[in-house]
Coordinates of C-alpha atoms in Angstrom, one line a residue:
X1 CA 0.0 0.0 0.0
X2 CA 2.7 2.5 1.0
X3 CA 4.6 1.6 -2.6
X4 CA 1.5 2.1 -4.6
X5 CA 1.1 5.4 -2.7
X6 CA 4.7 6.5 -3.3
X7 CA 4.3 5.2 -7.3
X8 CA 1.4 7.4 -6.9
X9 CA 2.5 10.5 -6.1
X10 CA 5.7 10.0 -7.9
X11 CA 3.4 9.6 -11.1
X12 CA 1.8 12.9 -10.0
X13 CA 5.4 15.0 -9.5
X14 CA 6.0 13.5 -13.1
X15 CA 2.6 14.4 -14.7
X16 CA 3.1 17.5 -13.4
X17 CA 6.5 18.3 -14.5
X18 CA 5.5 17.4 -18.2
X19 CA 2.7 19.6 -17.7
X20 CA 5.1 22.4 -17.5
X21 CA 7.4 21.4 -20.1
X22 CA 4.4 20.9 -22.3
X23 CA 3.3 25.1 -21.1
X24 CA 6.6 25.5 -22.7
X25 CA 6.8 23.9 -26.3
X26 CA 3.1 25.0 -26.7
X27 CA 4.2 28.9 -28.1
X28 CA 5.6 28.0 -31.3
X29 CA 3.1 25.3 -32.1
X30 CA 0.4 27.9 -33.1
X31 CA 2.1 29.9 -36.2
X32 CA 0.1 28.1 -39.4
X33 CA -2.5 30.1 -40.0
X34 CA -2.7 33.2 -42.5
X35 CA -2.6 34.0 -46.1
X36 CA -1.3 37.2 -47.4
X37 CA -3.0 40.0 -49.0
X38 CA -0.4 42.3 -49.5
X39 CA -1.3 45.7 -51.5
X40 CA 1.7 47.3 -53.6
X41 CA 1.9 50.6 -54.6
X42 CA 4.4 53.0 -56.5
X43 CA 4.3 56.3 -57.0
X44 CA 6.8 58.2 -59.1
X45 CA 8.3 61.3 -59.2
X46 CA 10.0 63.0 -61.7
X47 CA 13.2 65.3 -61.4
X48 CA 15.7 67.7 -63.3
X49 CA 19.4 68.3 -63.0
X50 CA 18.2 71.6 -61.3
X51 CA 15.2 69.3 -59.5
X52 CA 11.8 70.2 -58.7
X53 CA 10.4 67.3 -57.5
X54 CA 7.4 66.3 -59.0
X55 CA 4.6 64.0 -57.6
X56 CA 3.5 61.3 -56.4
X57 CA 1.6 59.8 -59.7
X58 CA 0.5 56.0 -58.2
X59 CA -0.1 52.5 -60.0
X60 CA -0.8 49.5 -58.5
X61 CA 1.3 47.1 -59.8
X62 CA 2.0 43.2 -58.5
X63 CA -2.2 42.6 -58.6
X64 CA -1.9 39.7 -61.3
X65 CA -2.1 36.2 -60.1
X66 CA 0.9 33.9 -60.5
X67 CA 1.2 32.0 -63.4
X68 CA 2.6 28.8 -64.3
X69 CA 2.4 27.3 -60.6
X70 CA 4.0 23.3 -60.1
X71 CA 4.6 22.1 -57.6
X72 CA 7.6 19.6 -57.6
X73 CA 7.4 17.0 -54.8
X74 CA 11.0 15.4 -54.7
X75 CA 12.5 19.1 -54.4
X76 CA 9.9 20.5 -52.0
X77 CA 9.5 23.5 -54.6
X78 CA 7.1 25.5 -55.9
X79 CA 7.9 27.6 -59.2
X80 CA 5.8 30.4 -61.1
X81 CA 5.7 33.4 -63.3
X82 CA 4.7 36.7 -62.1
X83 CA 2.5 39.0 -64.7
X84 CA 3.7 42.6 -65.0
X85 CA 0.3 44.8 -64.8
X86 CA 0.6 49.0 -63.9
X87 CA -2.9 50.2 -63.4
X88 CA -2.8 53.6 -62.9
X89 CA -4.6 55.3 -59.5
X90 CA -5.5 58.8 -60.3
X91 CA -7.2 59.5 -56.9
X92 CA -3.8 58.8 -55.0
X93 CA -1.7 60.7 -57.9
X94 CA -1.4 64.5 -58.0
X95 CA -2.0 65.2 -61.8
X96 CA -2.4 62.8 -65.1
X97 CA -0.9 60.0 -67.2
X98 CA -0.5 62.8 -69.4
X99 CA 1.3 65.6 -67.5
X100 CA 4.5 66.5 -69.3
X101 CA 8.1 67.1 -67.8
X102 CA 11.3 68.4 -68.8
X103 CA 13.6 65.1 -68.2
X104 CA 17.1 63.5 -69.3
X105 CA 17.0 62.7 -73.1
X106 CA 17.7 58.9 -72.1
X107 CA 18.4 57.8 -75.8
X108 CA 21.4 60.6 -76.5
X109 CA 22.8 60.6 -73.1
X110 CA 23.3 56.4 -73.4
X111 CA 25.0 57.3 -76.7
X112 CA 28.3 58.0 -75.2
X113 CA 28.4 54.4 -73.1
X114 CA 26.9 52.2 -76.1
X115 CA 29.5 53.8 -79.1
X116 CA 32.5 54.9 -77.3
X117 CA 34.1 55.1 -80.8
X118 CA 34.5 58.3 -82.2
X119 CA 33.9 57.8 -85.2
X120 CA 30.5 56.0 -84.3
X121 CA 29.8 59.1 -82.4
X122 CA 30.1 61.4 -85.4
X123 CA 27.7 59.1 -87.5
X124 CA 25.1 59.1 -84.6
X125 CA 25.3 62.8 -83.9
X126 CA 24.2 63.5 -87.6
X127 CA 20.9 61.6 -86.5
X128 CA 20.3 63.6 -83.9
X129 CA 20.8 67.1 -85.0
X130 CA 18.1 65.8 -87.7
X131 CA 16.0 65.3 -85.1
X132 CA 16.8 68.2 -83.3
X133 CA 17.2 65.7 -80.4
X134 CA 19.0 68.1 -77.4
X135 CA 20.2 66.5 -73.6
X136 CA 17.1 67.1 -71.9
X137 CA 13.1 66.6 -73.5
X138 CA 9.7 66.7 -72.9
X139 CA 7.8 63.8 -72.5
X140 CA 4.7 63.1 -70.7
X141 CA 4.7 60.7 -67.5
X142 CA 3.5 57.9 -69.4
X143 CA 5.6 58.2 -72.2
X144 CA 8.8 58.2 -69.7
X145 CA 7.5 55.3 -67.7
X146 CA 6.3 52.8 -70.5
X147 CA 7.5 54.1 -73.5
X148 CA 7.8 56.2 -76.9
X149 CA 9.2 56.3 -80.3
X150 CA 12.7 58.1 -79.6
X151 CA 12.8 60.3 -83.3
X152 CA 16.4 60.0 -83.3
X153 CA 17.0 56.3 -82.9
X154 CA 14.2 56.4 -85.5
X155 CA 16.5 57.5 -88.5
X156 CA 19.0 55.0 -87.6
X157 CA 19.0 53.0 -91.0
X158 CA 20.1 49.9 -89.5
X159 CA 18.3 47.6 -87.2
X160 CA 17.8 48.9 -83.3
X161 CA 15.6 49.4 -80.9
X162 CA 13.8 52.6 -81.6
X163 CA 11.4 52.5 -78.1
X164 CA 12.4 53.9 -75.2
X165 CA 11.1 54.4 -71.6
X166 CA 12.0 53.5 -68.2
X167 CA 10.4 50.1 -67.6
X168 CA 10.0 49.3 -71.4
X169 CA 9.1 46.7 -71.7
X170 CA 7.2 46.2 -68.3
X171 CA 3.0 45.7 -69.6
X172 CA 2.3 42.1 -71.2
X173 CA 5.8 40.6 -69.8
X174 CA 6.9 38.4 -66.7
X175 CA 9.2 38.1 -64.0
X176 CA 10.6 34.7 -63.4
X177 CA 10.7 31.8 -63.5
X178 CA 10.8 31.6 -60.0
X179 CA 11.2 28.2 -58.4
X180 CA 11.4 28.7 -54.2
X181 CA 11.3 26.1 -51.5
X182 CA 7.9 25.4 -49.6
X183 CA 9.7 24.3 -46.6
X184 CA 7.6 21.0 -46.2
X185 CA 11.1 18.6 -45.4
X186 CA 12.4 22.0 -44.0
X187 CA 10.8 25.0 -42.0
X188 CA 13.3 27.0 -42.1
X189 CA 13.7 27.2 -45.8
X190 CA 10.2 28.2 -46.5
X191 CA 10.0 31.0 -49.2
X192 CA 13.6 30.7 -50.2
X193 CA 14.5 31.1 -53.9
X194 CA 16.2 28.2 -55.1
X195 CA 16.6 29.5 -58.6
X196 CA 16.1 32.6 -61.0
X197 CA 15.3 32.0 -64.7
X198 CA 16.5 28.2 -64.2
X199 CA 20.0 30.2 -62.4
X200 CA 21.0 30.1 -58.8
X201 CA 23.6 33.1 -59.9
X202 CA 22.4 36.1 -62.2
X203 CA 26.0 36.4 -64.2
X204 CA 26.1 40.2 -63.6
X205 CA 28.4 39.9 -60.5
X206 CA 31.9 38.3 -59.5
X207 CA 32.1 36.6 -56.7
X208 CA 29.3 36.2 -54.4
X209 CA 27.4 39.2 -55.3
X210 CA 26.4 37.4 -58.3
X211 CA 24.5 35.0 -55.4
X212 CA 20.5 34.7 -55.3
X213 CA 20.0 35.0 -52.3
X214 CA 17.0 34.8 -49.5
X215 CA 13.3 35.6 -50.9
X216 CA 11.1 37.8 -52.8
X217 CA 10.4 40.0 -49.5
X218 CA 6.9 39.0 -49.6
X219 CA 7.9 36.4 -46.7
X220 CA 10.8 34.7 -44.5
X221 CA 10.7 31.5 -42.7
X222 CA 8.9 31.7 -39.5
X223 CA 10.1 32.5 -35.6
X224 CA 12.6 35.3 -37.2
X225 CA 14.8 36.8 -34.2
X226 CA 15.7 40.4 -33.7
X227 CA 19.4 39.2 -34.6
X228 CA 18.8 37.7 -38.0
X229 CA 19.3 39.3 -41.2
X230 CA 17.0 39.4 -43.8
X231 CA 18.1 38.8 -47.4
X232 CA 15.9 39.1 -50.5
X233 CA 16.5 39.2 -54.0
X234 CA 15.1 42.3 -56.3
X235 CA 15.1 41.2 -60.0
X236 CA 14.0 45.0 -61.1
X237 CA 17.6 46.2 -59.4
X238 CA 19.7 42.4 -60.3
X239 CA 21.1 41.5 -56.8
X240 CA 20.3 40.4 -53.8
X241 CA 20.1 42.8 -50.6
X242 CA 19.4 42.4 -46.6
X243 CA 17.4 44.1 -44.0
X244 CA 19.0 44.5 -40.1
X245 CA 16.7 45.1 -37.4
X246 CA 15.4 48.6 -36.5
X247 CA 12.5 48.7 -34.1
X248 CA 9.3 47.5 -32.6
X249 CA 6.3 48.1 -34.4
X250 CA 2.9 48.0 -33.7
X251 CA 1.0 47.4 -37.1
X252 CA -2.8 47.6 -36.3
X253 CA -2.9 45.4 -33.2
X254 CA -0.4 43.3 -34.5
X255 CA 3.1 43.5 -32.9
X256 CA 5.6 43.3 -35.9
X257 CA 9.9 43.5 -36.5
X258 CA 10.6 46.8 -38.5
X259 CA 13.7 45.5 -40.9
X260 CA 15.9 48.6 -42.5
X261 CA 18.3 48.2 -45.3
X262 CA 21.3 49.6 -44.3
X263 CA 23.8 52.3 -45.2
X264 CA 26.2 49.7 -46.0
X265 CA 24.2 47.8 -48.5
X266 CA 25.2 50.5 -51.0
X267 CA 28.7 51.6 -48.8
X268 CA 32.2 51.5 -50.8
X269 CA 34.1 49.1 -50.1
X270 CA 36.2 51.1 -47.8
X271 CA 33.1 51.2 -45.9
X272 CA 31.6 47.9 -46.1
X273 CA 34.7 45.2 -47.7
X274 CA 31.9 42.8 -48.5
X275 CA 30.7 45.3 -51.3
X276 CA 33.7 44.8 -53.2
X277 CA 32.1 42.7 -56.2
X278 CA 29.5 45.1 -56.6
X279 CA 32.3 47.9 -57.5
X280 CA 32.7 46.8 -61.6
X281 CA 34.3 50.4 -62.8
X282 CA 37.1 52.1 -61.3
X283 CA 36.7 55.5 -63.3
X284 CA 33.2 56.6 -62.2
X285 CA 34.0 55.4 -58.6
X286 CA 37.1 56.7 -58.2
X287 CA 39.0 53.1 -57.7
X288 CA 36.1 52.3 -55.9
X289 CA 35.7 55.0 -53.2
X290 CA 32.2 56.8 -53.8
X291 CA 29.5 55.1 -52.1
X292 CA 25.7 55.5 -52.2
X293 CA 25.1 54.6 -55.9
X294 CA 24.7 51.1 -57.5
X295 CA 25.9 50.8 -61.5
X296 CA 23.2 47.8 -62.9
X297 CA 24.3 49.0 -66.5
X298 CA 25.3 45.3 -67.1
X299 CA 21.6 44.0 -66.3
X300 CA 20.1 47.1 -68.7
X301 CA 21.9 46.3 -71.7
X302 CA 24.7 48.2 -70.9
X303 CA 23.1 51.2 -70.7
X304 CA 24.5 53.9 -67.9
X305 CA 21.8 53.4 -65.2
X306 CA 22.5 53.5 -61.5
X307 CA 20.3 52.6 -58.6
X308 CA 20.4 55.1 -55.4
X309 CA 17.8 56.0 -52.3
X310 CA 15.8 58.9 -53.0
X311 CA 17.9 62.0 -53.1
X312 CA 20.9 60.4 -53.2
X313 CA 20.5 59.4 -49.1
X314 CA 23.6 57.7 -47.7
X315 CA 25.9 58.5 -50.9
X316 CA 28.9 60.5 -51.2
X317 CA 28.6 64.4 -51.2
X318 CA 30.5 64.6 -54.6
X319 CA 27.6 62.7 -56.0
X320 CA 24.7 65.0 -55.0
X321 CA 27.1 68.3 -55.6
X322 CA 26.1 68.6 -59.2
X323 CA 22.5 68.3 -58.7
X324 CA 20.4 71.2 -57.2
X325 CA 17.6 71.1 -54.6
X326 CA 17.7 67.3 -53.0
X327 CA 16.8 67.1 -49.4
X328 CA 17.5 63.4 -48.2
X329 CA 15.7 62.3 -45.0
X330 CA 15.5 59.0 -43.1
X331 CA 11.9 58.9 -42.7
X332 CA 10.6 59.5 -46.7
X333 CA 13.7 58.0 -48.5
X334 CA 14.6 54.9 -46.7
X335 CA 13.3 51.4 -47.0
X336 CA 12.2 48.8 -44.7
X337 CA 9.6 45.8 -44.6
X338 CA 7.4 45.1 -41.1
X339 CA 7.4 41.3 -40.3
X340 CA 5.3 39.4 -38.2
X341 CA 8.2 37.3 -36.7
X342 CA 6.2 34.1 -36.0
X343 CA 4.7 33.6 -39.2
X344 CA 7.9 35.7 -41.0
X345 CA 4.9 37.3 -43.0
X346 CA 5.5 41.0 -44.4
X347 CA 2.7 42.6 -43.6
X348 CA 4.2 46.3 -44.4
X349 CA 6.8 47.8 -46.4
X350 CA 8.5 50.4 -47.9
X351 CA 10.8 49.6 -51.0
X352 CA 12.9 53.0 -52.1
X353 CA 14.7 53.6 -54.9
X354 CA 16.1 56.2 -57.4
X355 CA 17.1 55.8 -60.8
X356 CA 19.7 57.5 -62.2
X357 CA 21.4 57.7 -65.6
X358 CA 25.7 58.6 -66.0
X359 CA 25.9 61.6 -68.6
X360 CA 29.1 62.4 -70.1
X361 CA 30.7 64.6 -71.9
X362 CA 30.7 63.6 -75.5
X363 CA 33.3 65.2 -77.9
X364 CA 31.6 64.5 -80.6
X365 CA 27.8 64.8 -79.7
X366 CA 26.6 68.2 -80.0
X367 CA 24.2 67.5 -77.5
X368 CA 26.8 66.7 -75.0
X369 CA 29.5 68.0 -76.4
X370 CA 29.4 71.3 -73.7
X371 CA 29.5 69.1 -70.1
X372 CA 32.6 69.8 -68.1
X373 CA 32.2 66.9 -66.0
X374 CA 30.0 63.8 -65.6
X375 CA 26.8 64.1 -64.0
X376 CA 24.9 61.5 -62.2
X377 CA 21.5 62.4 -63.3
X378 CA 18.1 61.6 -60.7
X379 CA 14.9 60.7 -63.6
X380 CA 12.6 59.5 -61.0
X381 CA 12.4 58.0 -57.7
X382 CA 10.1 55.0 -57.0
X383 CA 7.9 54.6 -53.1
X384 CA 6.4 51.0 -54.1
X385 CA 4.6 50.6 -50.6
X386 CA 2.3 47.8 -49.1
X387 CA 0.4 47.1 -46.2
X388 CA -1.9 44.9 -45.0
X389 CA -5.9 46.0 -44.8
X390 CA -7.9 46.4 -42.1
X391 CA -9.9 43.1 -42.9
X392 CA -7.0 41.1 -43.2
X393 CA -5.3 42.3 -39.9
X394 CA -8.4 41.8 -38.1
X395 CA -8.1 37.8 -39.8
X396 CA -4.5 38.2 -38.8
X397 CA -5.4 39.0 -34.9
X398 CA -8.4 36.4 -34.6
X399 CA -6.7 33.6 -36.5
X400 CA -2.8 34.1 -35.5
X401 CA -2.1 36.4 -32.7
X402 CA -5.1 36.3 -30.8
X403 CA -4.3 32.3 -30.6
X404 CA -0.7 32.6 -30.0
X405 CA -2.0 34.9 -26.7
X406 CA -4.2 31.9 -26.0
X407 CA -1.5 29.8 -26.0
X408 CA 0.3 32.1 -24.3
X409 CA -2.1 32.0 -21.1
X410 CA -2.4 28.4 -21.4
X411 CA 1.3 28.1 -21.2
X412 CA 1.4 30.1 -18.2
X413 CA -1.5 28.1 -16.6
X414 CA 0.0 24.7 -17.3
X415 CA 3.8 25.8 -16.2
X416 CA 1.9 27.3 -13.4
X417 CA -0.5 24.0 -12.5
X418 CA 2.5 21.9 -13.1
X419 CA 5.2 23.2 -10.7
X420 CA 2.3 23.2 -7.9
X421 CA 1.2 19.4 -8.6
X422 CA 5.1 18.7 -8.6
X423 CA 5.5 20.8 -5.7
X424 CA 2.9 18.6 -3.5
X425 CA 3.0 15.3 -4.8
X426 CA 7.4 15.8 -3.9
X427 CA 5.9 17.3 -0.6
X428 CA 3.5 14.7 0.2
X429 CA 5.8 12.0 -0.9
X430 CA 8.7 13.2 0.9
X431 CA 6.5 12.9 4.1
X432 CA 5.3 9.4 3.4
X433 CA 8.7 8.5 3.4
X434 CA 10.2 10.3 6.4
X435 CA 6.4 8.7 8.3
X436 CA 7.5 5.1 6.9
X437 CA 11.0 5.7 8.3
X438 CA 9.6 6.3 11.8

């Protein structure tokens, strides 16, 4: 009787220490429930050498559905096409589709960097003194983004491209193939891009800068710490970039990780050595020392385009010098994705960027013929933004964080029952034993 009594409440000390164990694996249990509805946005502004900025003009772009999903069950991947669609918003956009601005002449001012020859030069330049063709145009915000018949390139008598716009060609195109793991053998690879266009490097790069690496941003794999750095890949900019940890958010009731990309990702490699592959001209640079502004010419066909934050932020003075009226902040120019950190869900973000086109002097190009120096020329800067609606946040609370709080309390409750059952039955046995010893 006395052994069945001490098996007893030995049983009970036990049942109640797995009790509390059990409080304690119960938190990350709960994390499986949500799909995303993420809303992008980008509104574009338009600038001048001498910059007035202009703006914003909004699309909503990224609505299309993937296309081309399989699923492939021995590699735990999922791959797809994603549609290109711009629908243009006018009630968040100051102005029209057809508002016209004085911008960069994109076609002459890439002359320089796609016929370096001379004597090429002097051919081309009789093409565009026919067209009267001059550094700068005017071109309406539609024809900038999407495209227009350049009339220069137009008398070329040979074969070449004779549209030209920003994101030509964006409408009636795709981006991928994308083939990403869905983390089925593997949690923590969920989202991750396995390959690019059939490529697990993008052959722009040396080295490891050439890498694919992390996800689209949309997501990460779940339980993310405040210590873990967030890559993603951006095909529109060809590389991969990463995202530190700024701050605590709270994103309508929803307690969220606010990720920044940091100064170094676009630092000189005096600043940041891992950014040494991403320096591919010494010239511009200057051996590598300015900092601030990323050359992609290599992924545009070789034409001169560079990728900076709005106003130039975080790049070398020398840079901005040339170009009048920028005012670079923190808060408007920098970007940054909120993410729920059990789920690894973005459910807000802020994506940044300027483009820029090189101009340089051209001997031999009337048009250009007059510049002292090189300029680094801001067309427009892009604030594609996203953020989860009130519906789906309220989903988000019932379905996600209201349970992970229940299972929070439970936790608490079942640590809390356990330690006092373990506490008494070890009381009560303890006491049976000294009594049987007496």
């Amino acid at each position: 009787m006395g052994c069945d009594r001490n098996c007893g409440l030995i049983a009970g000390a036990v049942t109640g220490a797995l009790m509390a164990v059990f409080g304690g694996i119960l938190m990350p249990v709960g994390d499986i429930l949500i799909e995303k509805t993420v809303k992008k946005e980008v509104a574009v502004n338009s600038s001048k050498i001498k910059v007035k900025q202009r703006g914003p003009y909004t699309y909503r772009v990224r609505y299309l559905a993937k296309e081309n999903i399989t699923h492939d069950s021995e590699t735990h991947t999922v791959s797809f096409l994603q549609p290109n669609g711009a629908i243009f918003e006018p009630s968040l956009s100051v102005g029209t589709e057809n508002d016209t601005f004085t911008v960069l002449n994109l076609a002459v001012a890439a002359v320089p960097h796609l016929y370096p020859s001379a004597f090429v030069q002097i051919i081309v330049n009789i093409f565009i003194k026919k067209s009267n063709s001059s550094m700068f145009q005017k071109r309406t915000l539609k024809e900038l983004l999407w495209g227009y018949k350049d009339p220069f390139l137009s008398l070329i008598p040979y074969p070449v491209p004779t549209t030209v716009g920003v994101f030509y060609p964006y409408h009636n195109t795709a981006d991928g193939v994308y083939k990403v793991f869905n983390g089925k053998d593997d949690i923590s690879k969920v989202a991750i891009i396995d390959t690019y266009k059939g490529k697990k490097h993008l052959s722009y790069w040396p080295s490891y800068c050439d890498m694919i690496n992390g996800t689209d941003g949309a997501s990460f794999p779940p339980f993310i710490e405040k210590t873990r750095v967030l890559q993603f890949f951006s095909s529109d900019i060809c590389r991969s970039f990463y995202a530190v940890f700024g701050a605590e958010i709270n994103l309508k009731g929803i307690p969220v990780y606010r990720f920044i990309l940091p100064s170094l990702a676009f630092a000189s490699p005096l600043q940041n050595p891992d950014n040494h592959c991403f320096c591919t001209e010494k010239i511009i640079s200057k051996n590598c020392t300015l900092y601030g502004v990323l050359d992609i010419g290599k992924c545009k066909d070789g034409k001169p385009v560079y990728i900076s934050l709005p106003h130039f932020l975080h790049a070398s003075p020398e840079i901005a010098e040339p170009v009048e009226g920028l005012s670079p902040n923190e808060e408007e120019h920098s970007t940054y994705l909120d993410v729920e950190p059990i789920t690894g869900f973005t459910l807000q973000f802020a994506k940044r960027l300027q483009i820029n086109v090189l101009v340089k002097p051209g001997k031999s190009i009337g048009a250009l013929k007059g510049l002292k120096q090189n300029y680094m020329v801001p067309v427009l800067w892009l604030n594609e933004t996203g953020t989860i609606g009130d519906e789906k946040a309220e989903m988000f609370r019932n379905q996600v964080t209201g349970k992970i709080e229940l299972l929070g309390l439970v936790e608490m409750i079942l640590i809390s029952v356990g330690a006092v059952m373990f506490t008494a039955f070890m009381i009560s046995y303890c006491a049976c034993r000294l009594k049987s010893v007496e």
